[in-house]
JSON list of C-alpha atoms in Angstrom, two decimals:
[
{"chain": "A", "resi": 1, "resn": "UNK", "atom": "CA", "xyz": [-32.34, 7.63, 3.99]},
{"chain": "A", "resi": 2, "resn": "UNK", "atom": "CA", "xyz": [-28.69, 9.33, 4.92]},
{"chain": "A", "resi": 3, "resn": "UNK", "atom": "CA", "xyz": [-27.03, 9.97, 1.06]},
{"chain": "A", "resi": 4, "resn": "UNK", "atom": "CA", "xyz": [-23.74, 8.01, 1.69]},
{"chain": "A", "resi": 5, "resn": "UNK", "atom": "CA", "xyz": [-20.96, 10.44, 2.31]},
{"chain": "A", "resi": 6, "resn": "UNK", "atom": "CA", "xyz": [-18.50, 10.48, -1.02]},
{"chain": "A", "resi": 7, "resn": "UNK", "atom": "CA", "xyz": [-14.46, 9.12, 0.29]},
{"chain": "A", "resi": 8, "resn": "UNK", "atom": "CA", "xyz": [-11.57, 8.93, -2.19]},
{"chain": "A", "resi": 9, "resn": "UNK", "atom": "CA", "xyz": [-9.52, 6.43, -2.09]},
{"chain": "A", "resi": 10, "resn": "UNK", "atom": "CA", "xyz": [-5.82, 8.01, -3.55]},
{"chain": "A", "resi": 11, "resn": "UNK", "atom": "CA", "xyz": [-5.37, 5.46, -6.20]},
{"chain": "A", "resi": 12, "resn": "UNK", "atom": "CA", "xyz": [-6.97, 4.14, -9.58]},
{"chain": "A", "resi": 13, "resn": "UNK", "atom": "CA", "xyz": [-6.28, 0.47, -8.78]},
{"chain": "A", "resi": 14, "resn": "UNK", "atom": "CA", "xyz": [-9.62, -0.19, -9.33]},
{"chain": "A", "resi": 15, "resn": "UNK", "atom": "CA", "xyz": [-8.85, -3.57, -7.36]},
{"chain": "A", "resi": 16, "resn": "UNK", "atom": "CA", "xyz": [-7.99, -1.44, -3.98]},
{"chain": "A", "resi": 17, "resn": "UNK", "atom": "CA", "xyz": [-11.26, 0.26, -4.44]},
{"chain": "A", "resi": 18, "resn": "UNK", "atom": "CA", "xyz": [-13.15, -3.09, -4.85]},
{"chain": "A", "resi": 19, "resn": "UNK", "atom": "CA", "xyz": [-11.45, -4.46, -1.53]},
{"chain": "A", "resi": 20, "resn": "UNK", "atom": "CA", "xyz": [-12.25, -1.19, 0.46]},
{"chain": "A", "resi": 21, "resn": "UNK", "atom": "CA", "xyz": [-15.45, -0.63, -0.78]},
{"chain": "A", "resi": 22, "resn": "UNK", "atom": "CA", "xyz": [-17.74, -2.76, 1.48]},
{"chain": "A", "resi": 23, "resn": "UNK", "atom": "CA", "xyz": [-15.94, -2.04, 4.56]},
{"chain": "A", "resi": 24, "resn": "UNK", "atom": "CA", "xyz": [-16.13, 1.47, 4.44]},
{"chain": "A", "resi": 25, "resn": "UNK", "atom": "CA", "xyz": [-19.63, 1.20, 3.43]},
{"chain": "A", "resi": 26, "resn": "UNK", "atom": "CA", "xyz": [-20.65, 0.17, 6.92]},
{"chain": "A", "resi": 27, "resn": "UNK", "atom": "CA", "xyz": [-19.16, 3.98, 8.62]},
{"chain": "A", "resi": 28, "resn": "UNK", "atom": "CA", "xyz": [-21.51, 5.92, 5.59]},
{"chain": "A", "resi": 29, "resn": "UNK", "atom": "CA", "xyz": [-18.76, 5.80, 3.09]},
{"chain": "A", "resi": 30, "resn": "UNK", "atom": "CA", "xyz": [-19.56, 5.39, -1.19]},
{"chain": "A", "resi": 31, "resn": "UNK", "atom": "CA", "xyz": [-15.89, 4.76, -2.09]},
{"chain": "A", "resi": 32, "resn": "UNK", "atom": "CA", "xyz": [-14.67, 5.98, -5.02]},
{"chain": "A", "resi": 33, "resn": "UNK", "atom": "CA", "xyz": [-11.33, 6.19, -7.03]},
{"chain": "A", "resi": 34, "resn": "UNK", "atom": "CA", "xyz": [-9.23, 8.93, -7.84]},
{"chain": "A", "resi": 35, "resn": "UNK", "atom": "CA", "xyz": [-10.39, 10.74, -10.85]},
{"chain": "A", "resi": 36, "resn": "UNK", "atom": "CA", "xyz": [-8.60, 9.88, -14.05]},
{"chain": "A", "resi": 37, "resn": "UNK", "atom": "CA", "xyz": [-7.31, 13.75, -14.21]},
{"chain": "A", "resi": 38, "resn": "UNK", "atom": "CA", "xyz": [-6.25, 14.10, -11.00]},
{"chain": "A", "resi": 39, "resn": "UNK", "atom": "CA", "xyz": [-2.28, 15.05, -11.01]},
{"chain": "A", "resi": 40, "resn": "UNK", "atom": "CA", "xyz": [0.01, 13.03, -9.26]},
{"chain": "A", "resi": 41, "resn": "UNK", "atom": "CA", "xyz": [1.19, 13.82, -6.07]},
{"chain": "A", "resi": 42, "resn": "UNK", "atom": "CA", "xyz": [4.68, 14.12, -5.53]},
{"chain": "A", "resi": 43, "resn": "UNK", "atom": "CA", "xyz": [5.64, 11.40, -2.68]},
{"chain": "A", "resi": 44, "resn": "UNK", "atom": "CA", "xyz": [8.50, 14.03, -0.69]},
{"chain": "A", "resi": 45, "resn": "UNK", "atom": "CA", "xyz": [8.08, 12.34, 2.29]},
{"chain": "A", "resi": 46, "resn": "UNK", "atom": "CA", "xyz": [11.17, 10.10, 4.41]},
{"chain": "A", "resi": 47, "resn": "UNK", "atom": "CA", "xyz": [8.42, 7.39, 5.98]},
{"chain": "A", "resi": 48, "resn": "UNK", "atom": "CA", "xyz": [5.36, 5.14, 5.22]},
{"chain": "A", "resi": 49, "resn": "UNK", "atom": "CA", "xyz": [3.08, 7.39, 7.28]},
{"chain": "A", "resi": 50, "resn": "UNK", "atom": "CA", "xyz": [4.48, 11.21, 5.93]},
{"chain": "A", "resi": 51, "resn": "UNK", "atom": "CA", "xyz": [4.18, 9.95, 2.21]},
{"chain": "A", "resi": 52, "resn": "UNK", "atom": "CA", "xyz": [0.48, 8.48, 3.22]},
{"chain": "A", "resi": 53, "resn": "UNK", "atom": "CA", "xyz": [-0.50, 11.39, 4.61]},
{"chain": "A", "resi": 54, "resn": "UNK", "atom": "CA", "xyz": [0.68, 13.82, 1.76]},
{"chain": "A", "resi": 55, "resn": "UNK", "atom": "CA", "xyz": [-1.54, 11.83, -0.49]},
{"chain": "A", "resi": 56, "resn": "UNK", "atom": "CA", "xyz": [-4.45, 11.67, 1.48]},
{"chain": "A", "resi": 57, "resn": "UNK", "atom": "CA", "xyz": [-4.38, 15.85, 2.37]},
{"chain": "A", "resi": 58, "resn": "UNK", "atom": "CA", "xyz": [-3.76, 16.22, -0.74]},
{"chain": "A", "resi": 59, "resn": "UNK", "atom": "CA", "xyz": [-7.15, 14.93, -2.58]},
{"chain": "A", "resi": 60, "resn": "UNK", "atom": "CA", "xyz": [-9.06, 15.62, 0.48]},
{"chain": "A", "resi": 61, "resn": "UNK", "atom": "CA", "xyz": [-7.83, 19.15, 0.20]},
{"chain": "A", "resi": 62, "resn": "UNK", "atom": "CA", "xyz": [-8.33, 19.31, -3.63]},
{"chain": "A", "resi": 63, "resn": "UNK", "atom": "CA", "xyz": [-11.81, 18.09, -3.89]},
{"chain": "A", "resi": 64, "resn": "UNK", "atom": "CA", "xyz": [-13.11, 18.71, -0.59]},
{"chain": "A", "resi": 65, "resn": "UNK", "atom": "CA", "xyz": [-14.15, 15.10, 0.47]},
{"chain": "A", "resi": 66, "resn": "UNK", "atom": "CA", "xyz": [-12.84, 12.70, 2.97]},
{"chain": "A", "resi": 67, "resn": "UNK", "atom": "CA", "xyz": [-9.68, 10.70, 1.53]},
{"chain": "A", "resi": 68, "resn": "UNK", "atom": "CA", "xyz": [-7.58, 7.91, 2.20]},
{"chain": "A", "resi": 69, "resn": "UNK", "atom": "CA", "xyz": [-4.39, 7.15, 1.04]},
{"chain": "A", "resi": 70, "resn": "UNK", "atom": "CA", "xyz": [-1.64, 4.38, 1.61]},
{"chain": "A", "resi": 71, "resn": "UNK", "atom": "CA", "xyz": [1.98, 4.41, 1.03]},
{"chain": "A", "resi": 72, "resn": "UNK", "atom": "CA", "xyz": [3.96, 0.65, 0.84]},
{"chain": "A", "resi": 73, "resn": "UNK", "atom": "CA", "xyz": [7.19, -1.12, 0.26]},
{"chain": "A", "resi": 74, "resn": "UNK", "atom": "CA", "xyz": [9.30, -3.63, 1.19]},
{"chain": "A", "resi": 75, "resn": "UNK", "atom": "CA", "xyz": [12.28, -3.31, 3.90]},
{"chain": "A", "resi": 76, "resn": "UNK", "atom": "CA", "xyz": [15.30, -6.06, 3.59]},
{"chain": "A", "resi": 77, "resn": "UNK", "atom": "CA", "xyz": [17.55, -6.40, 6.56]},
{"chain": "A", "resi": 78, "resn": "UNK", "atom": "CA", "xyz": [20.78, -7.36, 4.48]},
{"chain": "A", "resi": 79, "resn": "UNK", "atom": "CA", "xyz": [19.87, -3.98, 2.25]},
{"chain": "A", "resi": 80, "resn": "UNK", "atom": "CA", "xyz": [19.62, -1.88, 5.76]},
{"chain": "A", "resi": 81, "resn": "UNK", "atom": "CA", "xyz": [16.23, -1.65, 5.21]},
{"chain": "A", "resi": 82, "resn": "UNK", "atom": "CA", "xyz": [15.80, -0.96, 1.46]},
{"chain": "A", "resi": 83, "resn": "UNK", "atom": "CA", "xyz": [14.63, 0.39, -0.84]},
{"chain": "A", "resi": 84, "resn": "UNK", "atom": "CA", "xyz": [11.64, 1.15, 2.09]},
{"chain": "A", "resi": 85, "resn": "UNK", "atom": "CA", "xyz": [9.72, 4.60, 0.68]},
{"chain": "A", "resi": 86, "resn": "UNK", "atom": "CA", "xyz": [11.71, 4.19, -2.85]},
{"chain": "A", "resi": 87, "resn": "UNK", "atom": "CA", "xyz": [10.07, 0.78, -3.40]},
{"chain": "A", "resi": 88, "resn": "UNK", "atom": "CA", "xyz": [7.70, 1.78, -6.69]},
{"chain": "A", "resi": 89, "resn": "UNK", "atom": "CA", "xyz": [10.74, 3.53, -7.84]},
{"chain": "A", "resi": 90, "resn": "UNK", "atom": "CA", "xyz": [13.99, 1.43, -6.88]},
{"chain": "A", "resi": 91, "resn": "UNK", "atom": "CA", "xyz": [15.32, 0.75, -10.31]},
{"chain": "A", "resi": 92, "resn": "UNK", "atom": "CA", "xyz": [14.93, 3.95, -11.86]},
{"chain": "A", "resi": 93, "resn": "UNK", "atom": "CA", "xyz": [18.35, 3.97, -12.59]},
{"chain": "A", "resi": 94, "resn": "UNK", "atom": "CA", "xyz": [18.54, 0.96, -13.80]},
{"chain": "A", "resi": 95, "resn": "UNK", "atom": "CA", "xyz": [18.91, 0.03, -17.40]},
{"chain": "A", "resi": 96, "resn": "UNK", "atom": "CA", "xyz": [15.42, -1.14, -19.00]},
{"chain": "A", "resi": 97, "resn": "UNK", "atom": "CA", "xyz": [14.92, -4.52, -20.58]},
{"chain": "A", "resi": 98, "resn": "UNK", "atom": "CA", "xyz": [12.22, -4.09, -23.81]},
{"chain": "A", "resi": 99, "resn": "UNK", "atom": "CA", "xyz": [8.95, -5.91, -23.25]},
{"chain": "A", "resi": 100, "resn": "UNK", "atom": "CA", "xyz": [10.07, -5.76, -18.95]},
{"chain": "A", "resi": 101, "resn": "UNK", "atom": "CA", "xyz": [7.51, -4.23, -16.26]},
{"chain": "A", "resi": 102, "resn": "UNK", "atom": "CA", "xyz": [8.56, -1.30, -13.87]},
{"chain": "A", "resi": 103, "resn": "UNK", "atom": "CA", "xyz": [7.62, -4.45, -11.42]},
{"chain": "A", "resi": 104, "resn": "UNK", "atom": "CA", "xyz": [10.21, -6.74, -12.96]},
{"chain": "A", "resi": 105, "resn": "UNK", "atom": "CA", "xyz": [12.83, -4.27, -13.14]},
{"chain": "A", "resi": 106, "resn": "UNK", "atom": "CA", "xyz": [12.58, -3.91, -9.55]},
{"chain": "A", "resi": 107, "resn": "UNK", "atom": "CA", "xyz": [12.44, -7.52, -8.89]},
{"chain": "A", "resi": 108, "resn": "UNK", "atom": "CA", "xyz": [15.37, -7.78, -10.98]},
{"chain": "A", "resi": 109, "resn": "UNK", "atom": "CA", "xyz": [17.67, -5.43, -8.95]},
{"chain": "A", "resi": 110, "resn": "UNK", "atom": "CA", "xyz": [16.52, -6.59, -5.66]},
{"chain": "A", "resi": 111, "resn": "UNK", "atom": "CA", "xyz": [17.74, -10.20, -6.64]},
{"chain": "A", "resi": 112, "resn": "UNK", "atom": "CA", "xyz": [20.74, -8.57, -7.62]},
{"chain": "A", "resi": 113, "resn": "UNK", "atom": "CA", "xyz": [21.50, -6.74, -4.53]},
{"chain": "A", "resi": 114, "resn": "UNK", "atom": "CA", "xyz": [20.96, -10.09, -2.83]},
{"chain": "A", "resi": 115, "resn": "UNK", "atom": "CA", "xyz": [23.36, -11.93, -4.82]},
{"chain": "A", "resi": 116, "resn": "UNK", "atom": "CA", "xyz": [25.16, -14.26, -2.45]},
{"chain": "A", "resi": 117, "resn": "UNK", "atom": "CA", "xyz": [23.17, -13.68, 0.77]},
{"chain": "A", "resi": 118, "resn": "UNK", "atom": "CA", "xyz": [22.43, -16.79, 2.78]},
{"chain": "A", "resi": 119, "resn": "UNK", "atom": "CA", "xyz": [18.81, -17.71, 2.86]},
{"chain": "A", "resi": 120, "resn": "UNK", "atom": "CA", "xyz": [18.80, -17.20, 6.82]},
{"chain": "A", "resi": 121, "resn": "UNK", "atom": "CA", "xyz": [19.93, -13.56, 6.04]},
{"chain": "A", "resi": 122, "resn": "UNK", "atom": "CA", "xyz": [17.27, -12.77, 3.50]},
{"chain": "A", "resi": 123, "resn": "UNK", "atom": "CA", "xyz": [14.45, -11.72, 5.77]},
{"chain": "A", "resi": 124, "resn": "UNK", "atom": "CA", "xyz": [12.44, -8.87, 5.02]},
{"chain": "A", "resi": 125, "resn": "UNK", "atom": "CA", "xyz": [8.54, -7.21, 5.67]},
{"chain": "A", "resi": 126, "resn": "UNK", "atom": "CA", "xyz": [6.52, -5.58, 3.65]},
{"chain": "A", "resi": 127, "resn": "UNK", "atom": "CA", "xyz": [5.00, -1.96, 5.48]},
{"chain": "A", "resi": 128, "resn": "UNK", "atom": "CA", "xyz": [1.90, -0.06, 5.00]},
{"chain": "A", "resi": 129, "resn": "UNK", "atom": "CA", "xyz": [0.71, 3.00, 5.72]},
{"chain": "A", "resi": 130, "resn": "UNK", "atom": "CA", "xyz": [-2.71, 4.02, 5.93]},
{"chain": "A", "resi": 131, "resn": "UNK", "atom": "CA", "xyz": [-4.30, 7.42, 6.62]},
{"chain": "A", "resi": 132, "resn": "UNK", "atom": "CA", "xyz": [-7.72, 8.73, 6.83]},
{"chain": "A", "resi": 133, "resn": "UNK", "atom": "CA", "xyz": [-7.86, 12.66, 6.27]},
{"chain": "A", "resi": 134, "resn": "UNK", "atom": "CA", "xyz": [-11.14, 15.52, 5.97]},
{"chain": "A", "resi": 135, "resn": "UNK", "atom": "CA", "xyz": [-10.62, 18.08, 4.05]},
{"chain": "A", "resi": 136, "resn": "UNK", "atom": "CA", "xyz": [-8.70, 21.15, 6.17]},
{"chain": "A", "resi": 137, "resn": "UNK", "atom": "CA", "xyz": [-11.12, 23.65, 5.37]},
{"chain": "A", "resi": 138, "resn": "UNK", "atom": "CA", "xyz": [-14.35, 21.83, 7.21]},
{"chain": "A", "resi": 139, "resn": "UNK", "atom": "CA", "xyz": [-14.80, 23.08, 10.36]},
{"chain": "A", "resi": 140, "resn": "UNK", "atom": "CA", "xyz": [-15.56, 20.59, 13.44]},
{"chain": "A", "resi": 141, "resn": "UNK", "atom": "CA", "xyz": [-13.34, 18.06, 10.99]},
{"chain": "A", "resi": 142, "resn": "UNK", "atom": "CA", "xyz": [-12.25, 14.56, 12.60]},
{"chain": "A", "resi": 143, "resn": "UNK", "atom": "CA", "xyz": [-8.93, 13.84, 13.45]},
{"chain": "A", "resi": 144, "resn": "UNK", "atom": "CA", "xyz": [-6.56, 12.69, 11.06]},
{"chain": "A", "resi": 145, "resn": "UNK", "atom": "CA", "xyz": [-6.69, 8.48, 11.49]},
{"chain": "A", "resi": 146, "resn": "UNK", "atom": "CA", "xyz": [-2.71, 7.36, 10.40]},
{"chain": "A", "resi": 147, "resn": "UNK", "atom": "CA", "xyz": [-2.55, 3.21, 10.93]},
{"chain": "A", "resi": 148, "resn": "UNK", "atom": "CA", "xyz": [-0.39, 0.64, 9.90]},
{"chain": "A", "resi": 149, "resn": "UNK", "atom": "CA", "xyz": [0.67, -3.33, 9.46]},
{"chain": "A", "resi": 150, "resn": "UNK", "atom": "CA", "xyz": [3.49, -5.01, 8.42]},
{"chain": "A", "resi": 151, "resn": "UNK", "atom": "CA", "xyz": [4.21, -8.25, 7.17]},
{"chain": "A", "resi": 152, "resn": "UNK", "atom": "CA", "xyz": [7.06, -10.40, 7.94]},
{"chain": "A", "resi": 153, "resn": "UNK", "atom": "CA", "xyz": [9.15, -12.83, 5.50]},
{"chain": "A", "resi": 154, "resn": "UNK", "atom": "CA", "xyz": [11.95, -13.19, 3.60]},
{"chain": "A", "resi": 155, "resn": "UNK", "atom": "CA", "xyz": [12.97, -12.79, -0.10]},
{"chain": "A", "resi": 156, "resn": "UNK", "atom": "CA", "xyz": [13.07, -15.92, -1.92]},
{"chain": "A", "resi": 157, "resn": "UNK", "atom": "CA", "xyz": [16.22, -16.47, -4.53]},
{"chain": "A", "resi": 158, "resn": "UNK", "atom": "CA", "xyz": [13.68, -16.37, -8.21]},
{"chain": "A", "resi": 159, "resn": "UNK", "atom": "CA", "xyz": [10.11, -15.27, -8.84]},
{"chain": "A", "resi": 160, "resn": "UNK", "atom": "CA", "xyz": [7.28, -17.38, -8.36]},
{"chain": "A", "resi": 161, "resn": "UNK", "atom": "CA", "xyz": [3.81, -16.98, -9.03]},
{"chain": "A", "resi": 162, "resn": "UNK", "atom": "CA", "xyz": [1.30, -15.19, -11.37]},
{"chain": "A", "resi": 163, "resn": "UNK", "atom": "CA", "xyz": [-0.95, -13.13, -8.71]},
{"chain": "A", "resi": 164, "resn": "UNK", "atom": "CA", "xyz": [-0.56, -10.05, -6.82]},
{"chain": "A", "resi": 165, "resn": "UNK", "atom": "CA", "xyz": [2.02, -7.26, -7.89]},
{"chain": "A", "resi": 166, "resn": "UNK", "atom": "CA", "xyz": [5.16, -5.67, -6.74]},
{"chain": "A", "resi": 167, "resn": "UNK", "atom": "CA", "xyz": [7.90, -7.69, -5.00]},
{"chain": "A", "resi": 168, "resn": "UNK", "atom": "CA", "xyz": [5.51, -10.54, -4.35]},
{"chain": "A", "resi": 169, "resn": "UNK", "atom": "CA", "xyz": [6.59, -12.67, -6.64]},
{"chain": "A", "resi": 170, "resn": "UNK", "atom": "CA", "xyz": [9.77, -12.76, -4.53]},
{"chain": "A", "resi": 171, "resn": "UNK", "atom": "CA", "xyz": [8.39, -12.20, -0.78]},
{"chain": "A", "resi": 172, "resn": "UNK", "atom": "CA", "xyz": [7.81, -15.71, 1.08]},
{"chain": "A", "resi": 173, "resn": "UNK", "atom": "CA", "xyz": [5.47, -15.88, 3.37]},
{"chain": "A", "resi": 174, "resn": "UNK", "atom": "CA", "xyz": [6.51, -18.18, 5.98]},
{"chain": "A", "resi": 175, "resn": "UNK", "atom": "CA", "xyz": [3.09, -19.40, 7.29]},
{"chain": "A", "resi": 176, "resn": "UNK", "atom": "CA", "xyz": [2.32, -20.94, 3.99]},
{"chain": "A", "resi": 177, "resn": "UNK", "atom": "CA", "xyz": [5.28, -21.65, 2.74]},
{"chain": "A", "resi": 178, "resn": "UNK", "atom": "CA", "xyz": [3.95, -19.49, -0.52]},
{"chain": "A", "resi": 179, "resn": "UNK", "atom": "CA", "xyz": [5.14, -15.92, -2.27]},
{"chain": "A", "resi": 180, "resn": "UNK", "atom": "CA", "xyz": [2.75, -13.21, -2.41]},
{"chain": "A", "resi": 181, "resn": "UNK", "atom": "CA", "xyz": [2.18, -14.03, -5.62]},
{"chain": "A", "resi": 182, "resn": "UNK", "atom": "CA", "xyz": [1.05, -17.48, -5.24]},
{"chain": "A", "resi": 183, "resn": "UNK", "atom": "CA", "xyz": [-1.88, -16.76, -2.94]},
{"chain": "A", "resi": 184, "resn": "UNK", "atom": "CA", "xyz": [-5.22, -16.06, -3.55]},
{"chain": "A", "resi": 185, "resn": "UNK", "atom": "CA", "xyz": [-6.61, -12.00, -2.88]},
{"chain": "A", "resi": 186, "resn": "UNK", "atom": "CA", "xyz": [-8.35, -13.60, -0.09]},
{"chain": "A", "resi": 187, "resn": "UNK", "atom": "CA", "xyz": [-5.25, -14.96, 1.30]},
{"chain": "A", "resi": 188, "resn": "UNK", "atom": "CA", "xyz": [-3.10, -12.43, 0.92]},
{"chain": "A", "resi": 189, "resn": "UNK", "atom": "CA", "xyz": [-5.70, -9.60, 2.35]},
{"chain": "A", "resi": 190, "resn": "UNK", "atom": "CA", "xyz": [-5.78, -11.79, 5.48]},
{"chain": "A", "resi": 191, "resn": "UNK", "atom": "CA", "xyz": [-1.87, -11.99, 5.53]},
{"chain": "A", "resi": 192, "resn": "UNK", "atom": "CA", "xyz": [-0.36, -9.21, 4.46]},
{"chain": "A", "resi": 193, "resn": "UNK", "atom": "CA", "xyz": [0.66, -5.77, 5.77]},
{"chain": "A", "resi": 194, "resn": "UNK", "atom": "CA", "xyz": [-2.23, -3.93, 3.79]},
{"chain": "A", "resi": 195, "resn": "UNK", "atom": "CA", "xyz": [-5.03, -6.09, 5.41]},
{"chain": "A", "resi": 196, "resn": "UNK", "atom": "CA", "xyz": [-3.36, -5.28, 9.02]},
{"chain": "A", "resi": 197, "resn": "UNK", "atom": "CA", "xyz": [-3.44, -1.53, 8.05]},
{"chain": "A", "resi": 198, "resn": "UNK", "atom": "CA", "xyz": [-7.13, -1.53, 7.00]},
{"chain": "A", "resi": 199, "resn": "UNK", "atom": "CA", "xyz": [-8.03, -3.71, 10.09]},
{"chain": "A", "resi": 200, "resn": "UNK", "atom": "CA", "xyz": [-6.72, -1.40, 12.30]},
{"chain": "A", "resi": 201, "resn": "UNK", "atom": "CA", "xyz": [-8.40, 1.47, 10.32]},
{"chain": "A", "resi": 202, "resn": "UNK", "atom": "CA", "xyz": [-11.76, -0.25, 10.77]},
{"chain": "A", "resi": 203, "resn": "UNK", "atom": "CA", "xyz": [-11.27, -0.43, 14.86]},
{"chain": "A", "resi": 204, "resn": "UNK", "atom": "CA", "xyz": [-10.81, 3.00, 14.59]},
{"chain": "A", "resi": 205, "resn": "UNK", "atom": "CA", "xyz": [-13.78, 3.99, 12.98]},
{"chain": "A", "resi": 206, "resn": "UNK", "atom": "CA", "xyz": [-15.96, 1.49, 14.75]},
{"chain": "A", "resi": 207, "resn": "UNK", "atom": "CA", "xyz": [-14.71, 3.22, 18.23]},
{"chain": "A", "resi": 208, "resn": "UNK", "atom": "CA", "xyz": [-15.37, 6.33, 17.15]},
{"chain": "A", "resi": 209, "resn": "UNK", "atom": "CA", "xyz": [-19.11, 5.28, 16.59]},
{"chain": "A", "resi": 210, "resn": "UNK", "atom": "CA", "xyz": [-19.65, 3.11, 19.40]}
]
């Protein structure tokens, strides 16, 4: 029996690695997570896909195995778009709050920036960014695979809900009539701008097999 072939994923959210896990498993793939002493990789990009794709050549490069990476964040139309890349780091210059979460920070200034805005002008989308590299030094290596999804919706006026992480306390989805936070894993995955990314991911490894 074929010794499944090692893939990083380019995070330690050990609940990413659960949700990618069995998928991958079907193209010869034992995920794993980034090692605990791996350094962090410095996200210089300007978009979803170049910040993605610095990750992923990153580790792939580093320890010589297939990785994937993802970069995310959420766009608001009334903000132009922001804070887009800067998402995971919007409120760094924002005062902190003792006992808050880098999350709620965030959460806090977005609300803040929206101060005012109509409901009907609140509409926003979460983005992902998903990218499949081999390590540059392999010779005969696969193309890079870069996919992505997004996730329309609109940013509601106070948090609600307990699940999820990031801005989805705030992000409505209008199908359900829910935030990100207040559905299930399930839910969400089949909703939201990362399950769109790793659906498309999965075409693309399934056509390259077929």
């Amino acid at each position: 029996m074929t010794r499944p072939q090692t893939l990083i994923l380019a995070t330690r959210n050990q609940g990413k690695v659960k949700e990618l896990r069995a998928p991958l498993a079907r193209f010869g793939f034992d995920v794993q997570s980034l090692p605990d002493d791996f350094p962090e990789v410095a996200e210089t990009g300007s978009t979803f896909e170049e910040n993605a794709l610095i990750k992923a050549h990153a580790v792939a490069d580093a320890l010589l195995v297939p990785a994937v990476a993802d970069d995310s964040g959420i766009e608001v139309d009334a903000l132009g778009g922001a804070p887009g890349v800067y998402s995971a780091r919007y409120s760094l210059d924002w005062p902190e709050v003792e006992g808050e979460s880098t999350d709620e920070r965030n959460n806090r200034k977005l609300l803040a920036a929206l101060e005012g805005v109509s409901a009907e002008k609140r509409t926003a989308r979460f983005r992902c960014c998903m990218a499949l590299v081999y390590p540059s030094s392999w010779e005969n290596r696969p193309e890079d695979v870069v996919v992505s999804g997004s996730w329309e919706g609109s940013i509601v006026e106070k948090p609600s809900g307990s699940n999820g992480f990031g801005y989805d306390p705030l992000f409505l989805d209008p199908a359900s009539g829910r935030t990100g936070a207040e559905l299930s894993r399930e839910e969400k995955m089949a909703r939201s701008h990362r399950g769109k990314a790793l659906e498309r991911l999965l075409e693309v490894l399934t056509s390259r097999i077929a």
